[in-house]
Amino acid sequence: MSADLKVKLGPLTLKNPVIAASGVFGYGLELAAFCPPENLGAVILKGVGAEPWPGNSGPRLVEAAGGLVNAVGLENMGVESLIKKVLAPLKKRGGVIVGANLIGHSLEEYLAVAKKLAETEVDFFELNVSCPNLSQGGAAFGSDPELTARLTEKTVRLARGKPVVVKLPPLVTDITEVAKKVQEAGATAVSLINSLPALVIDAKTRRAALGNITGGLSGPPIKPLALRQVWLCARAVSIPVIGIGGIMTAADAAEFIIAGASAVQLGTAILADPRTPLAVIEELETYFKEENIHSVGDLKGTIKGPWE
Amino acid sequence: MADPKITHTEVLSLTQRGGHIFQLIVKAPPGDWTDPGVFAKLRAWAEAPYVYPLLDRPISVHRFSKNGPERTLEFLIREIGPGTSFLAKLKPTDKLKITGPLGRGLLSLAPDILSQPLYLVAGGIGLAPMACVLELKPPKPLLFYGERSGCFQIDRDYLASFAPDFMASTEDGRGYGQKGLVTGLVRKALEVEKRTILACGPRGMLAALAPLARKFGVRLYVSGEAFFGCGLGVCLSCSLPLSDKTRFRLCQEGPVIDGLKVDWDKR
Ligand SMILES: Cc1cc2nc3c(=O)[nH]c(=O)nc-3n(C[C@H](O)[C@H](O)[C@H](O)COP(=O)(O)OP(=O)(O)OC[C@H]3O[C@@H](n4cnc5c(N)ncnc54)[C@H](O)[C@@H]3O)c2cc1C
Ligand SMILES: Cc1cc2nc3c(=O)[nH]c(=O)nc-3n(C[C@H](O)[C@H](O)[C@H](O)COP(=O)(O)O)c2cc1C
Ligand code: FES
């Protein structure tokens, strides 16, 4: 019997649970020769704001602790250009499920993007609430559960039935509280985790590696932490949880599903090799067959204790 | 734009060229590798699950040769960290993961460039792509080659084998050539004869050449540097500011760019 990798995201059916994370797949077509976007469960575009953002001064990326620390600073072309230049050619390929990653410095900015994209061919929204809220001193939106819920609710109202995924910030006292709040506010799913605040210094020169001094840690070193957060959230909410953080192989992806994720996103792995998502899908199929797993639902949340 | 492929190719030879520099020759994978400045991403260590070092390393084409049916690709690499150390340990018949050809080279940016006398300015391992330019036989090319210290200099005989006419400098005055900054040599040359400049090297050197080029009214093409996350245009880790306030991706719109359009005061 063949393994069924399909998963549901609200009204959407993804052909497999492997999604390209925001920020490593550009605007969807750049890597098509290596990784056709239509072969993935979905692709999430680079974070997009109401206006273009210049991003941070360089250097913007460094390797550390077996992972990456990036401070790209959400450089992006703005929603108008995205609509004009990106969506039509990407959707023309056929079968590509496109998620837009929404960013803003204020509630109004997020909603301006949502409003514009609601009328386009974008299939779903992912709210990146790790952006600094400039009207509240620059702390991440997501650090305020009430505000995050309000943003979710208003976005859902504008979204014209498109699924709204909320990408939770990694550093909050209780991630399940935020997950529950956005579920109540009507979110279709939550995705986690985003990269973790980090700092890299060179002892010899005493210089910080990044232009922005601090950045976000991603890749293998964040996987155990992400697995725990996903496990906690999956037990706290009934909406799907999308697991992200250091997934480089099919085994990593399976671990997230076992922890309770319905789907996964790959970030850093795509920078290591743009073909990784295809390899993960193929190996997941093999794993499902070998382990006699019929569907993602079969595997989801099946974590056991060490002595079970 | 080149049509990049990911392949595994065979190592043919690896030769020390002094100054912690080695020359790596491999069988050329398919693609047009001839435009100076075009680069590849190399990986000579474990692939999936991609732990350490995580990313492939971007390296410029040093030379591309075609001897009958055998096409070879050469790299000139300075060993400075974990990735380049793995590359330095390669032996003939080893397999090497290579992604490319990547980026936009000199000829695609300035197709008329080879018809004029040029100053080539190399800082450190920025020397690598200069061999590519010289192979294309521009009239009267003069190469300036600067290093911080004599102990980093490439073997003089090897340099002479591809650069018929060069002037070298080191900041510490050791090794061959003159003591001082390479930009000092360029300034003196410009005072005698104005020529278009092609430069590759550390940011500080490129930034110092821009005002010189402006002052003497010559064109300046540079192959810039940045940390590359993908080399394929998706991650924006290589994005640099232009004077017109826009930004460009060094790995896609570059690495060869008009040095007078870059905003060298910003990063
Ligand atoms: C377009 C381009 C062409 C290059 N051509 C050559 C060449 O022909 N020969 C040569 O010896 N070197 C070249 N380099 C530099 C080379 O990529 C770095 O020296 C190499 O990546 C260092 O890796 P490492 O692990 O040995 O050292 P690390 O300790 O990792 O790094 C040493 C230095 O290299 C830089 N670096 C590390 N990883 C990357 C990366 N993924 N992208 C860009 N910079 C990085 C770091 O910022 C640091 O300053 C080129 C770089 C670029 C961007
Ligand atoms: C270079 C880079 C750029 C990123 N840009 C974004 C972005 O625009 N929006 C976003 O929500 N997450 C962004 N991320 C975070 C990733 O989507 C992902 O959540 C994080 O890297 C953890 O997953 P990983 O360990 O698989 O990389 C970025 C990550 C990297 C490495
Ligand atoms: S290195 Fe990723 S966009 Fe240039």
mmCIF file of C-alpha atoms in Angstrom, chain A residues 23-26 30-31 34 46 54 56-58 60-63 66-68 72 75 220 248-249 268 271-276, chain B residues 4-6 41 43 47 49-57 97 99 227-230 232-237 239 247 249 267:
data_model
loop_
_atom_site.group_PDB
_atom_site.id
_atom_site.type_symbol
_atom_site.label_atom_id
_atom_site.label_comp_id
_atom_site.label_asym_id
_atom_site.label_seq_id
_atom_site.Cartn_x
_atom_site.Cartn_y
_atom_site.Cartn_z
ATOM 1 C CA GLY A 23 13.144 33.765 3.853
ATOM 2 C CA VAL A 24 14.994 30.868 2.207
ATOM 3 C CA PHE A 25 12.897 30.330 -0.907
ATOM 4 C CA GLY A 26 12.940 33.909 -2.194
ATOM 5 C CA GLU A 30 14.466 31.353 -7.978
ATOM 6 C CA LEU A 31 15.151 27.741 -6.988
ATOM 7 C CA PHE A 34 16.569 22.572 -8.263
ATOM 8 C CA LYS A 46 9.909 36.081 1.790
ATOM 9 C CA PRO A 54 15.649 48.036 3.216
ATOM 10 C CA ASN A 56 19.784 45.586 8.000
ATOM 11 C CA SER A 57 23.355 46.621 7.266
ATOM 12 C CA GLY A 58 25.749 43.772 6.551
ATOM 13 C CA ARG A 60 23.817 39.701 7.536
ATOM 14 C CA LEU A 61 24.680 36.066 8.012
ATOM 15 C CA VAL A 62 27.240 33.965 9.839
ATOM 16 C CA GLU A 63 27.674 30.294 10.708
ATOM 17 C CA GLY A 66 26.458 24.188 13.539
ATOM 18 C CA GLY A 67 23.668 26.557 12.525
ATOM 19 C CA LEU A 68 23.246 30.025 11.065
ATOM 20 C CA VAL A 72 18.709 40.079 7.043
ATOM 21 C CA GLU A 75 14.459 43.288 3.376
ATOM 22 C CA PRO A 220 20.309 22.011 13.718
ATOM 23 C CA MET A 248 17.525 18.710 7.645
ATOM 24 C CA THR A 249 16.335 15.133 7.012
ATOM 25 C CA THR A 268 18.323 26.490 6.791
ATOM 26 C CA LEU A 271 20.361 27.105 2.091
ATOM 27 C CA ALA A 272 22.579 24.065 2.661
ATOM 28 C CA ASP A 273 21.162 22.486 -0.513
ATOM 29 C CA PRO A 274 18.083 23.698 -2.404
ATOM 30 C CA ARG A 275 17.109 20.100 -3.222
ATOM 31 C CA THR A 276 16.728 19.091 0.425
ATOM 32 C CA PRO B 4 23.602 26.570 -12.743
ATOM 33 C CA LYS B 5 23.702 22.836 -12.012
ATOM 34 C CA ILE B 6 24.563 20.868 -8.905
ATOM 35 C CA LYS B 41 29.858 26.819 -4.584
ATOM 36 C CA ARG B 43 31.702 21.353 -0.850
ATOM 37 C CA GLU B 47 26.377 16.580 2.795
ATOM 38 C CA PRO B 49 22.404 16.290 7.286
ATOM 39 C CA TYR B 50 24.633 19.302 6.622
ATOM 40 C CA VAL B 51 26.144 19.936 9.981
ATOM 41 C CA TYR B 52 29.599 21.501 9.939
ATOM 42 C CA PRO B 53 30.455 23.564 8.075
ATOM 43 C CA LEU B 54 26.838 23.991 7.133
ATOM 44 C CA LEU B 55 27.113 25.895 3.857
ATOM 45 C CA ASP B 56 29.003 25.287 0.626
ATOM 46 C CA ARG B 57 31.766 27.860 0.062
ATOM 47 C CA LYS B 97 30.259 18.799 -4.936
ATOM 48 C CA THR B 99 27.160 24.206 -7.855
ATOM 49 C CA PHE B 227 28.888 36.256 3.209
ATOM 50 C CA PHE B 228 26.741 34.106 0.915
ATOM 51 C CA GLY B 229 23.924 32.102 2.484
ATOM 52 C CA CYS B 230 22.651 30.568 -0.745
ATOM 53 C CA LEU B 232 21.274 31.510 -5.589
ATOM 54 C CA GLY B 233 19.398 34.740 -4.938
ATOM 55 C CA VAL B 234 16.937 33.675 -2.261
ATOM 56 C CA CYS B 235 18.262 34.605 1.188
ATOM 57 C CA LEU B 236 19.320 38.269 0.755
ATOM 58 C CA SER B 237 22.335 37.785 3.000
ATOM 59 C CA SER B 239 22.566 42.317 -0.446
ATOM 60 C CA ARG B 247 20.119 47.377 -2.978
ATOM 61 C CA ARG B 249 22.201 40.856 -4.480
ATOM 62 C CA ARG B 267 26.883 48.216 4.335
#
